[in-house]
CSV table of C-alpha atoms and ligand atoms in Angstrom, one decimal:
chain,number,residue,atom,x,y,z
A,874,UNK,CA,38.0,-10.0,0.9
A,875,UNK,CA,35.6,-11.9,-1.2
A,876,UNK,CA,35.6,-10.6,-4.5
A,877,UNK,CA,31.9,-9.6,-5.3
A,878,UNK,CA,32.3,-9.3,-9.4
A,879,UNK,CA,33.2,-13.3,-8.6
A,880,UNK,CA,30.7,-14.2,-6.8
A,881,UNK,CA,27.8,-12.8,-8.9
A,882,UNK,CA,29.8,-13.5,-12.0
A,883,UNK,CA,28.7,-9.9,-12.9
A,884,UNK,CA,30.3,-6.6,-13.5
A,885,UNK,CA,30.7,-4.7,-10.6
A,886,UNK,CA,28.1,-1.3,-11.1
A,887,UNK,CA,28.3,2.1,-10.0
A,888,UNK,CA,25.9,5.1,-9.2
A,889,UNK,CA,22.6,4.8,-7.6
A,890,UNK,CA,20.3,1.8,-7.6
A,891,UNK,CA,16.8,3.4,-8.6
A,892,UNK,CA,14.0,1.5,-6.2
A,893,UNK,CA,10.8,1.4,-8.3
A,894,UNK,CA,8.9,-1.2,-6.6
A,895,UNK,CA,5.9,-0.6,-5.0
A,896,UNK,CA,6.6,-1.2,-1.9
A,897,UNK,CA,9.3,-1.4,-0.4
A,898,UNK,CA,9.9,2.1,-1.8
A,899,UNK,CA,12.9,4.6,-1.8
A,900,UNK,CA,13.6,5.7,1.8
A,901,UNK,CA,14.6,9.5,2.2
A,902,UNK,CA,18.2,9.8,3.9
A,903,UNK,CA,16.5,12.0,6.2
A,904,UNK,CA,14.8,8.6,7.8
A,905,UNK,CA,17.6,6.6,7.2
A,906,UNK,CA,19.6,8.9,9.3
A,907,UNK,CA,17.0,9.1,12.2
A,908,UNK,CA,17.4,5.4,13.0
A,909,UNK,CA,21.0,5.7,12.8
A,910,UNK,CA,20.9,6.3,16.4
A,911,UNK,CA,22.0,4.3,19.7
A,912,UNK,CA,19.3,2.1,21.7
A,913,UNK,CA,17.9,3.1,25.1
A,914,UNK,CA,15.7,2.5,28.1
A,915,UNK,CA,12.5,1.4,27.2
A,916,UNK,CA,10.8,4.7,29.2
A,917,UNK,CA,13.2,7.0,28.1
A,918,UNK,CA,11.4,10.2,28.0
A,919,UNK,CA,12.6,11.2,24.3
A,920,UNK,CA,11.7,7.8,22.9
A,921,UNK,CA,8.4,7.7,25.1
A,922,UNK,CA,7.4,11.7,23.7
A,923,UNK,CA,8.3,10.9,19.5
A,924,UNK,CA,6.6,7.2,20.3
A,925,UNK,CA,3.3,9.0,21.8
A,926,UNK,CA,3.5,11.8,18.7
A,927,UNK,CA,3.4,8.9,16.2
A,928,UNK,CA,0.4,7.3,17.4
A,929,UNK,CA,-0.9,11.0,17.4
A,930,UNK,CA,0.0,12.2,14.0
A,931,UNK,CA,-0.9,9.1,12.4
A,932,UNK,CA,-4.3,9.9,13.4
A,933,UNK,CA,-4.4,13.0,11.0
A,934,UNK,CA,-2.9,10.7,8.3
A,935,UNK,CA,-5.9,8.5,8.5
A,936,UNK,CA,-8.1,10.8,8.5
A,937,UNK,CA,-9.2,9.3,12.3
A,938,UNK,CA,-10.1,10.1,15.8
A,939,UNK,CA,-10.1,5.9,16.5
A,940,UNK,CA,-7.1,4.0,18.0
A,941,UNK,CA,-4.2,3.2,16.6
A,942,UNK,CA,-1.8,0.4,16.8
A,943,UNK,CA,1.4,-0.3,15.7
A,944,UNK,CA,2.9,-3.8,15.2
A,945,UNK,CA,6.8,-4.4,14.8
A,946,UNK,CA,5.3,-6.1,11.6
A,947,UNK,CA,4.5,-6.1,8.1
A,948,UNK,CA,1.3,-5.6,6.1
A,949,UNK,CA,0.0,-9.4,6.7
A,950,UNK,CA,0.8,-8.8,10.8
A,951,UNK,CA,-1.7,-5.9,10.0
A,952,UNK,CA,-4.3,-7.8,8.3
A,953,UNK,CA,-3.9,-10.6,10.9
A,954,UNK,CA,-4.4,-7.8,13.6
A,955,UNK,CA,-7.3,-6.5,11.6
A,956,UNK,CA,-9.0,-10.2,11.5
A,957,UNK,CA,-8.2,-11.5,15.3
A,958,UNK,CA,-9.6,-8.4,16.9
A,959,UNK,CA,-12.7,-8.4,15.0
A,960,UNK,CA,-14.2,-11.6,13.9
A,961,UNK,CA,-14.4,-15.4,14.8
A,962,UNK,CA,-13.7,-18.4,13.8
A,963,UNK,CA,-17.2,-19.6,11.8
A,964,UNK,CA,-17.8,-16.2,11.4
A,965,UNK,CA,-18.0,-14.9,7.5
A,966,UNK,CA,-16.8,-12.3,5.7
A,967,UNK,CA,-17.7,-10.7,2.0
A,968,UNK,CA,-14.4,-10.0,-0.4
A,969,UNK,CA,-14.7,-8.6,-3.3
A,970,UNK,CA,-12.0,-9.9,-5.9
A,971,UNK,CA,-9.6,-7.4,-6.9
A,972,UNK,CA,-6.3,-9.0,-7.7
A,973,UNK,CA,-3.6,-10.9,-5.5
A,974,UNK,CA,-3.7,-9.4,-2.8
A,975,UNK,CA,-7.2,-9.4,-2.1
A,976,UNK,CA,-6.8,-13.3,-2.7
A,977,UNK,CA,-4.1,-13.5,-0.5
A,978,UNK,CA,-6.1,-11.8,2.2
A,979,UNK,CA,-9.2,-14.3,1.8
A,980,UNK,CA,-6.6,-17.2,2.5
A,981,UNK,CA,-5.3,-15.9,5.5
A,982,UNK,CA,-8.9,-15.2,6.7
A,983,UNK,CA,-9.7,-19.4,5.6
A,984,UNK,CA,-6.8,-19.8,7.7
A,985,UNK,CA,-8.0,-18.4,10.9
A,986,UNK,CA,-11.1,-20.3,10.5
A,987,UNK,CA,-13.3,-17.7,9.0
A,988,UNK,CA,-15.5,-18.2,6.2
A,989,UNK,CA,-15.0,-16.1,3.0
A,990,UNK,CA,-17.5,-15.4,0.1
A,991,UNK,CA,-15.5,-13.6,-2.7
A,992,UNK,CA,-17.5,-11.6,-5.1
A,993,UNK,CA,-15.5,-12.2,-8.5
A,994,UNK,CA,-13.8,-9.7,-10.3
A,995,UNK,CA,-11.7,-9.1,-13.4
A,996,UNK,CA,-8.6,-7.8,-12.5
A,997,UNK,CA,-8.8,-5.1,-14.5
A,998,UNK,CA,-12.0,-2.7,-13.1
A,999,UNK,CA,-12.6,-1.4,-9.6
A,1000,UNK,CA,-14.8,-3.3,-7.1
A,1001,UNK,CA,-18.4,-2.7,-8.7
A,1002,UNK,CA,-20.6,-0.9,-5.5
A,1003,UNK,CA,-23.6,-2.6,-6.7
A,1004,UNK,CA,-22.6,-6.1,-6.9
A,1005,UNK,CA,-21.9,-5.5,-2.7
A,1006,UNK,CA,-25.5,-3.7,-2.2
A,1007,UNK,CA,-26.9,-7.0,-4.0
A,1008,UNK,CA,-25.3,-9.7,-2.2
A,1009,UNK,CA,-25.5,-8.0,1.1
A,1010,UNK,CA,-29.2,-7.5,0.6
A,1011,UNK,CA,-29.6,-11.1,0.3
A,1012,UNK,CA,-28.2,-11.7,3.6
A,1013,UNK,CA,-31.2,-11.5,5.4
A,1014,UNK,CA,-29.9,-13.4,8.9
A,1015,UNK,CA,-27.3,-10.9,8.7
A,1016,UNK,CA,-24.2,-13.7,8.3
A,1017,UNK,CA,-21.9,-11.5,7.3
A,1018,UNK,CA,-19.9,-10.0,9.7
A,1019,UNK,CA,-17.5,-8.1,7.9
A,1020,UNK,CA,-16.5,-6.5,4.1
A,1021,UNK,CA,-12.9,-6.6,3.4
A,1022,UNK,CA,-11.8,-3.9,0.8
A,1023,UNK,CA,-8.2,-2.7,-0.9
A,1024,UNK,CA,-7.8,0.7,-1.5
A,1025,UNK,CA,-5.4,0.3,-3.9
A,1026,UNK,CA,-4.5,-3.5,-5.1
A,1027,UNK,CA,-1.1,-3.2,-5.8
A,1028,UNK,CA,-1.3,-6.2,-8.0
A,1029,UNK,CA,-3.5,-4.8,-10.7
A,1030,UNK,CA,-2.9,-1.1,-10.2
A,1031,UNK,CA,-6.5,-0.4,-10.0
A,1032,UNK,CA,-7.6,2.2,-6.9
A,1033,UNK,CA,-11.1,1.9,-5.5
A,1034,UNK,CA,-14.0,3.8,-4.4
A,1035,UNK,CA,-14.2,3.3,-0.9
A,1036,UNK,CA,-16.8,5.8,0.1
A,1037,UNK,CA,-18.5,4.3,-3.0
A,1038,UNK,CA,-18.5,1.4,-1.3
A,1039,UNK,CA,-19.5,2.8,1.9
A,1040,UNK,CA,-22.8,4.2,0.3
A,1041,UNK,CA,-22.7,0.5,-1.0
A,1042,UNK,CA,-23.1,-1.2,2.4
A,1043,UNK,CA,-25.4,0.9,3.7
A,1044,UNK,CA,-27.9,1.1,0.7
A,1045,UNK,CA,-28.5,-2.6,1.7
A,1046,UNK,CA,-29.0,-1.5,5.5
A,1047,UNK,CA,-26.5,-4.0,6.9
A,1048,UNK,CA,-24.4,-3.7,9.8
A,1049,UNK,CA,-21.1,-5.5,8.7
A,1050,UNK,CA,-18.1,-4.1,9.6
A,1051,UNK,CA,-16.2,-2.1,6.8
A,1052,UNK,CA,-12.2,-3.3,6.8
A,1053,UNK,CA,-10.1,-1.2,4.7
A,1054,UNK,CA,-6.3,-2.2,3.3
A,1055,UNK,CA,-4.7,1.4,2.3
A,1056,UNK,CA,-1.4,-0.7,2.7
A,1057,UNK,CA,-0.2,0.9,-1.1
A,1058,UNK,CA,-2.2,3.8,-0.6
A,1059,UNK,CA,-1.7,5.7,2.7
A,1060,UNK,CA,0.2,8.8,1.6
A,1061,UNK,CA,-0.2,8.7,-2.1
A,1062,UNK,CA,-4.2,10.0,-2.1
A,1063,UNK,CA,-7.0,10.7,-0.2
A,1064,UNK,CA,-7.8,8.8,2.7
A,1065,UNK,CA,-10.5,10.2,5.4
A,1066,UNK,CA,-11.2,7.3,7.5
A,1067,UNK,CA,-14.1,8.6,9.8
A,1068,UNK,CA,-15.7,10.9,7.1
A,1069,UNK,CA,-15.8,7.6,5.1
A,1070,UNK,CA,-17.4,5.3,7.6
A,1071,UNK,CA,-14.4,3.0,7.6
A,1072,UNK,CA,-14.3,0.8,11.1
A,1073,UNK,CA,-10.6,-0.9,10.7
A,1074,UNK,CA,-8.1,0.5,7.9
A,1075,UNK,CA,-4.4,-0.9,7.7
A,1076,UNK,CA,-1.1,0.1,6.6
A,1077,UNK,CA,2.4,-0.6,6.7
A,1078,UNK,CA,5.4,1.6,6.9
A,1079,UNK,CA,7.5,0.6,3.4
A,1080,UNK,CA,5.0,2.4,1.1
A,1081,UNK,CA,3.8,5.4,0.9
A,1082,UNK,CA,4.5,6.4,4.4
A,1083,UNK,CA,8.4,6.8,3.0
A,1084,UNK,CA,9.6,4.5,6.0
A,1085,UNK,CA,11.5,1.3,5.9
A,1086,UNK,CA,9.7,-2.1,6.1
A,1087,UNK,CA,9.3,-3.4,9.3
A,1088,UNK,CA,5.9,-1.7,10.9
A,1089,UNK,CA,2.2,-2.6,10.4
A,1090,UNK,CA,-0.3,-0.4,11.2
A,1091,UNK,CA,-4.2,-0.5,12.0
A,1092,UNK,CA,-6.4,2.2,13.1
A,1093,UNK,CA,-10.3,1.5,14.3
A,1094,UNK,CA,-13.6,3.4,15.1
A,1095,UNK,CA,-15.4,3.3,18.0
A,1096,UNK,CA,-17.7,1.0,16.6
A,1097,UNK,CA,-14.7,-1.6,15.7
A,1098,UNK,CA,-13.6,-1.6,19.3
A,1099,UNK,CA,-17.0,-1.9,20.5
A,1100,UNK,CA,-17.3,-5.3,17.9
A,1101,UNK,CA,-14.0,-6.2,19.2
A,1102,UNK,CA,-14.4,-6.2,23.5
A,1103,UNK,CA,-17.4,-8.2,22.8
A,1104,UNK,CA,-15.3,-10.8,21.7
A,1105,UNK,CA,-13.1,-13.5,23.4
A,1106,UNK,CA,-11.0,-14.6,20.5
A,1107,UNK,CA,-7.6,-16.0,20.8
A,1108,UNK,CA,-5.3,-13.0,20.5
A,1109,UNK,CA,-2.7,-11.8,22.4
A,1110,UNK,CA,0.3,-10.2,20.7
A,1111,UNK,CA,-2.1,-9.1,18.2
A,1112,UNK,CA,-4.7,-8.2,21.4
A,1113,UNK,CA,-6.1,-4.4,20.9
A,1114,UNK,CA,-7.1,-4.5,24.7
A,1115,UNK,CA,-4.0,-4.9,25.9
A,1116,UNK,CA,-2.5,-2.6,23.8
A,1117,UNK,CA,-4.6,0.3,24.6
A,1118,UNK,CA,-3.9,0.2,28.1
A,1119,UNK,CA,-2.0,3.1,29.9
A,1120,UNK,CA,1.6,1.8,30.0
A,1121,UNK,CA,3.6,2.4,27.2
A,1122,UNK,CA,5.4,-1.0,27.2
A,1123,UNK,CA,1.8,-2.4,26.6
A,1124,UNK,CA,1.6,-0.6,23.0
A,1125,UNK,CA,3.9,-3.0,22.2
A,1126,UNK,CA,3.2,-5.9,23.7
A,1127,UNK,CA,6.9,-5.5,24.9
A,1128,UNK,CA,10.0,-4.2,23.5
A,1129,UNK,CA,9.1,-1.3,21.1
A,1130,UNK,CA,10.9,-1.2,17.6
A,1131,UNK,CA,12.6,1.8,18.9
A,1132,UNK,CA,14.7,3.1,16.2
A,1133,UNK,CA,11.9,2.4,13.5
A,1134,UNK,CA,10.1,4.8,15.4
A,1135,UNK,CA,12.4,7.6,15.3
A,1136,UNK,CA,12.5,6.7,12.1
A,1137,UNK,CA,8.4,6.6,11.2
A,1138,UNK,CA,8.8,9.9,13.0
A,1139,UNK,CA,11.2,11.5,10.4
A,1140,UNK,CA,9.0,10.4,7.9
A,1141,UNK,CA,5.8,11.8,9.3
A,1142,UNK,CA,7.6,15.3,9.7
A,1143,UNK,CA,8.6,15.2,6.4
A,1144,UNK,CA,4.6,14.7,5.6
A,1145,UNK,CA,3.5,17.3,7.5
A,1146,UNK,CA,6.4,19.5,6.0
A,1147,UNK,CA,5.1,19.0,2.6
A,1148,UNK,CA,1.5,18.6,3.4
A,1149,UNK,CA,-1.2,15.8,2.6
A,1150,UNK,CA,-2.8,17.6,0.0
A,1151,UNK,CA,0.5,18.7,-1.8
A,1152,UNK,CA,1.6,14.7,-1.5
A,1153,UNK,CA,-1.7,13.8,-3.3
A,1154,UNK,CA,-1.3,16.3,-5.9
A,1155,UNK,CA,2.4,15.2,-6.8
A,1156,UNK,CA,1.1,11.3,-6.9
A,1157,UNK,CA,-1.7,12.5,-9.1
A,1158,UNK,CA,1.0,14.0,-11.4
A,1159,UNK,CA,3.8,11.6,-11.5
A,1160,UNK,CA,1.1,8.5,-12.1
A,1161,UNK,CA,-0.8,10.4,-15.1
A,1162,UNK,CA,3.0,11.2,-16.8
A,1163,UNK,CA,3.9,7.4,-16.1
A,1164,UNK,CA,0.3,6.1,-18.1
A,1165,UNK,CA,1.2,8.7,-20.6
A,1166,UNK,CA,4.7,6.9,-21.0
A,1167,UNK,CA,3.0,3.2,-21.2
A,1168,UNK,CA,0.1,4.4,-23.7
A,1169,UNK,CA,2.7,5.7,-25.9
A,1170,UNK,CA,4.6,2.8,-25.6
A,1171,UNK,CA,1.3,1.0,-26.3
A,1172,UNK,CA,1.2,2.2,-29.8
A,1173,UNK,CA,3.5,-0.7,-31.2
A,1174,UNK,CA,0.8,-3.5,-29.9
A,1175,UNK,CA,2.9,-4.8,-27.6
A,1176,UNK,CA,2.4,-4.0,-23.9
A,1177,UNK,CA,-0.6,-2.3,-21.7
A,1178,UNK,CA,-1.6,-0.6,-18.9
A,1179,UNK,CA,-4.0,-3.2,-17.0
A,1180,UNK,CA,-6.8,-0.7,-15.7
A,1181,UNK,CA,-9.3,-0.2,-18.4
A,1182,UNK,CA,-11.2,2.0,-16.1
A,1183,UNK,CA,-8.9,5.4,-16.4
A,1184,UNK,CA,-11.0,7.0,-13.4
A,1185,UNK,CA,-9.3,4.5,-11.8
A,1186,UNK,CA,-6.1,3.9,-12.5
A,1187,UNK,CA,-3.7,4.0,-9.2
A,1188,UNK,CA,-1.2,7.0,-8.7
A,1189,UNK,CA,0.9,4.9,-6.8
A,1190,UNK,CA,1.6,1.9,-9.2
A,1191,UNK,CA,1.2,1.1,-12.5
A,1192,UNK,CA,0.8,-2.6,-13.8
A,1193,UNK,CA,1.9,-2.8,-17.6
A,1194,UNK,CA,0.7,-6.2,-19.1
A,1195,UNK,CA,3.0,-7.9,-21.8
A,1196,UNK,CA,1.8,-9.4,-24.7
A,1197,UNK,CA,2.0,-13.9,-24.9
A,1198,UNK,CA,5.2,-14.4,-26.8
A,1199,UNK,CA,7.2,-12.0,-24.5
A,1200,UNK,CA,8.7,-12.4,-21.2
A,1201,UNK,CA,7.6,-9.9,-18.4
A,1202,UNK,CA,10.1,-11.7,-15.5
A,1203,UNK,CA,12.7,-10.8,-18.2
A,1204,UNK,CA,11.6,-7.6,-18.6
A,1205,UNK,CA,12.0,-7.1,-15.1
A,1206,UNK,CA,15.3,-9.3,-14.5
A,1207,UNK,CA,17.1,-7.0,-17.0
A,1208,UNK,CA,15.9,-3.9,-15.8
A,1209,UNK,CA,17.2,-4.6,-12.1
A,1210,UNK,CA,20.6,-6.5,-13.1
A,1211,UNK,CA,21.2,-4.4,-16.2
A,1212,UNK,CA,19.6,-0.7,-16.0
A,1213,UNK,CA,19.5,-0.8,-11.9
A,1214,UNK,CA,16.1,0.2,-11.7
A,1215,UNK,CA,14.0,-2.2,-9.3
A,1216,UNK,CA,10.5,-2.9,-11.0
A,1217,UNK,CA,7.6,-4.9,-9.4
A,1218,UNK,CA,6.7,-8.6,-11.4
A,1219,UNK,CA,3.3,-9.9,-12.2
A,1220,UNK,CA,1.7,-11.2,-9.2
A,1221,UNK,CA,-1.1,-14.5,-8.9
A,1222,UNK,CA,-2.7,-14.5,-12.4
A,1223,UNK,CA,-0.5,-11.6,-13.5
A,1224,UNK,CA,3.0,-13.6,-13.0
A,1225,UNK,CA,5.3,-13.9,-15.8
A,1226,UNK,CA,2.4,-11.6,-17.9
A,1227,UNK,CA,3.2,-8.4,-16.2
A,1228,UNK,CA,5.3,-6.1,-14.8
A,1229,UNK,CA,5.0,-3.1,-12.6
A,1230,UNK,CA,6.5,0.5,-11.9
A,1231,UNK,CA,5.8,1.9,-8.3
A,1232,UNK,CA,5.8,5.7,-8.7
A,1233,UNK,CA,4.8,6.0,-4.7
A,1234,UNK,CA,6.4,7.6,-1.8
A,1235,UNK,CA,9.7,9.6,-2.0
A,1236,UNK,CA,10.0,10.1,-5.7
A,1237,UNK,CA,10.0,13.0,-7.7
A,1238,UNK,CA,9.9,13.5,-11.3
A,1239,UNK,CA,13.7,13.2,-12.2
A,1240,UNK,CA,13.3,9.9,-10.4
A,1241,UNK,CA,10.3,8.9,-12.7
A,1242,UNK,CA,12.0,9.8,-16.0
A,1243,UNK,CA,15.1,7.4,-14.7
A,1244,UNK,CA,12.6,4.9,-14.4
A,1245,UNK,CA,10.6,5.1,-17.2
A,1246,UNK,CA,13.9,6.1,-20.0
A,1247,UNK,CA,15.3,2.7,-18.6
A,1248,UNK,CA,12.3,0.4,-18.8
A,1249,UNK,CA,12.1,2.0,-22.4
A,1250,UNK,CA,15.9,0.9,-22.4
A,1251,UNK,CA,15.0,-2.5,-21.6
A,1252,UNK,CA,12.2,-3.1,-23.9
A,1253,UNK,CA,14.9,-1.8,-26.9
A,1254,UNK,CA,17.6,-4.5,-25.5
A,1255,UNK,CA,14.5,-7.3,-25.3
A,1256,UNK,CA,13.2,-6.0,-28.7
A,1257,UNK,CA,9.7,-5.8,-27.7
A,1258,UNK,CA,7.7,-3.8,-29.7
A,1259,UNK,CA,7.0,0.2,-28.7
A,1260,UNK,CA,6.7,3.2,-29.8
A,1261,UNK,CA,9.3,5.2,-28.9
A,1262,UNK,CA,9.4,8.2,-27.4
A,1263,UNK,CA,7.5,7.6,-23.9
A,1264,UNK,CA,9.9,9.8,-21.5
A,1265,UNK,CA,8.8,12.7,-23.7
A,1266,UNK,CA,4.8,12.0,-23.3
A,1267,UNK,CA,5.9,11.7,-19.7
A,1268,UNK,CA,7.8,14.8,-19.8
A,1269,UNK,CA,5.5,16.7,-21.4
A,1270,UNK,CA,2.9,15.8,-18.8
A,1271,UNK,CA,5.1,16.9,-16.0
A,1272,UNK,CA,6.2,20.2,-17.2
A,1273,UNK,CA,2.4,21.4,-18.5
A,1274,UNK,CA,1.4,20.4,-14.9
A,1275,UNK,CA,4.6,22.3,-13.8
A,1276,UNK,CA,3.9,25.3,-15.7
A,1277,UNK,CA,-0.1,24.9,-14.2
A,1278,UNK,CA,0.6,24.6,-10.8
A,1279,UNK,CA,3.6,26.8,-10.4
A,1280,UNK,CA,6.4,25.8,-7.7
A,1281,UNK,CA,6.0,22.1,-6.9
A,1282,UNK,CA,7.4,19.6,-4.6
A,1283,UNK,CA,8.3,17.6,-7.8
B,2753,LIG,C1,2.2,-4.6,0.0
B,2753,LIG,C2,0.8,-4.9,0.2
B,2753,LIG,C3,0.4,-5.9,1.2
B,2753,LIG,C4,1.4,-6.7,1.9
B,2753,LIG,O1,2.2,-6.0,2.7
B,2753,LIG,P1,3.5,-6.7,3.4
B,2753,LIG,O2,4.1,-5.6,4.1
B,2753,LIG,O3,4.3,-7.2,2.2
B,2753,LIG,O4,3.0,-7.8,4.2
B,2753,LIG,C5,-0.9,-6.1,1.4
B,2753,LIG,N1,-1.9,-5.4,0.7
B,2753,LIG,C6,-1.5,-4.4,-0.2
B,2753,LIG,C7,-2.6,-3.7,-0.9
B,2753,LIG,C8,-0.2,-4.2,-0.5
B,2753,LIG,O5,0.2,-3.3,-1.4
């Protein structure tokens, strides 16, 4: 047998590994147990009947009456999906800056040929409604064909309005088609795709949908699969025609991911079983007590919360920005190797100057205090400067909400 404290040249550690990334996040045993499970025939009636129920049910978690497809896939197979079945190549699209991911999603979209006008932002606000009113009014041969929006950039921990930006669209009476990424979102707060106006949204399974990484997910209106059979385009794995034909085989353009399914199903019965509204709440709860950890901490001068816009500040992940002179990726390093708590880094502009907690998913608030007593840990072991003392703001804000709300689910 290899000997493991050798080959890492660390001490061997015991006790739970805390997962505080956003994304992939914890997955509850219940799941893992589900797709601990044998293979079968691809029409197997029991795998055919929880397959069917998850296209069903993550209709109601959408908030949708459209289609749904699921990709053995990640986020990016989702926003690929999104793309191909909707646009062109020379088409353009309008994206509005949020943070890396919203870059990230412009270059794939140059990538497949489509033209993208970004509308700057600063990283640290939500996408400003009026800035898309203004430049879509100015499109008066109606170029562009699409507006790509993040619900949540998990790179800046900064949630936007989306029906904000709905109104936003249509105050400059233009037809684009409204794409939605709810990839760090779905799960965590609200999300009501149709009552929105919302023609493709995405997700992916490691987030807030509790379930390992592994599925992509994209849901679209009427009006989106009107846009899209309109279209040639060169698609065909990604192809929503094909997959919305009768057989189930189609759905997945072959072999289905089988045991991820069982395993997506788990985790949408344990949704249901706690209820959307409750999840919200808990999110709400958990991600106020962790900005009332990082404010305190942000007494010493030291490090930050990134969104200056409190309104809207994410429930799902919080982005704490380190002062020059001290070393986020270290922060981070020492947190994982040391403390075993798994932290998110600083992404595009953010690297090395950030770091980020993902209070998402299947966390609770004894889960959250781990988190947050061990980044306060680490930032006593790296001497930067903080007040001490940020568990308790956090714990304070859990238990009045506690004694508010009565019995809760954290
Ligand atoms: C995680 C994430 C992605 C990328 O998802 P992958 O599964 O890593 O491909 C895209 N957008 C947002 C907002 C995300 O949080």
């Amino acid at each position: 047998m290899p000997d493991a404290s050798k080959m890492t040249n660390r001490p061997i550690k015991r006790g739970h590994k805390f997962l505080n990334t956003p994304g992939p996040t914890h997955v509850p045993d219940r799941v893992l147990s589900a797709m601990h499970r044998q293979t079968m025939d691809l029409s197997d009636p029991e795998f055919l009947a929880a397959s069917m129920s998850c296209f069903e049910d993550l209709k109601r978690v959408f908030g949708t009456e459209g289609e749904i497809f699921l990709y053995a896939a990640n986020g990016h197979g989702g926003w690929e999906a999104a793309l191909v079945n909707t646009l062109q190549p020379g088409d353009t699209v309008l994206v509005p800056e949020t943070g890396n991911f919203s870059n990230s999603w412009s270059n794939m979209t140059r990538q497949l040929g489509i033209n993208v006008e970004t509308i700057p932002g600063d990283w640290r606000r939500a996408i400003d409604p009026a800035a898309i009113t203004e430049r879509l009014q100015r499109d008066k041969t109606r170029q562009i064909k699409a507006v790509l929006l993040i619900q949540t950039e998990t790179a800046t921990g900064v949630t936007n309005d989306i029906p904000a930006c709905r109104k936003a669209i249509d105050a400059a009476g233009h037809p684009a088609l409204m794409l939605v990424d709810t990839i760090a979102s779905l799960g965590t707060i609200p999300y009501r795709m149709d009552e929105w106006g919302v023609d493709v949204t995405m997700a992916a399974s490691q987030k807030g949908l509790m379930m390992a990484p592994g599925l992509g997910i994209c849901a679209a209106s009427e009006k989106a699969i009107k846009v899209h059979q309109a279209q040639p385009g060169n698609r065909a794995y990604w192809d929503w025609d094909t997959r919305m034909k009768a057989e189930h085989y189609r759905k997945f353009c072959g072999t289905a991911p089988q045991l991820m399914i069982f395993g997506l199903r788990a985790a949408l019965d344990m949704i249901f079983e706690e209820g959307l509204e409750t999840i919200f709440e808990r999110h709400r709860v958990l991600g106020a007590a962790t900005r009332a950890a990082i404010d305190h901490w942000s007494g010493a001068g030291a490090v930050e919360l990134n969104c200056l816009d409190r309104l809207h500040a994410s429930d799902g992940v919080s982005t704490i920005l380190v002062k020059e002179g001290y070393d986020a990726d270290a922060i981070r390093t020492l947190c994982r190797d040391e403390m075993m708590v798994g932290l998110g880094g600083g992404l595009g502009d953010l690297s090395s100057k950030a770091f980020r907690i993902g209070h998402m998913g299947d966390t609770n608030a004894s889960m959250l205090y781990a988190a947050l007593a061990s980044v306060e840990a680490t930032l006593c072991y790296l001497d930067v400067p903080h007040t001490p003392g940020g568990v308790t703001a956090a714990i304070e804000h859990v238990v009045a909400a506690k004694k508010r709300l009565g019995a809760t689910t954290f």
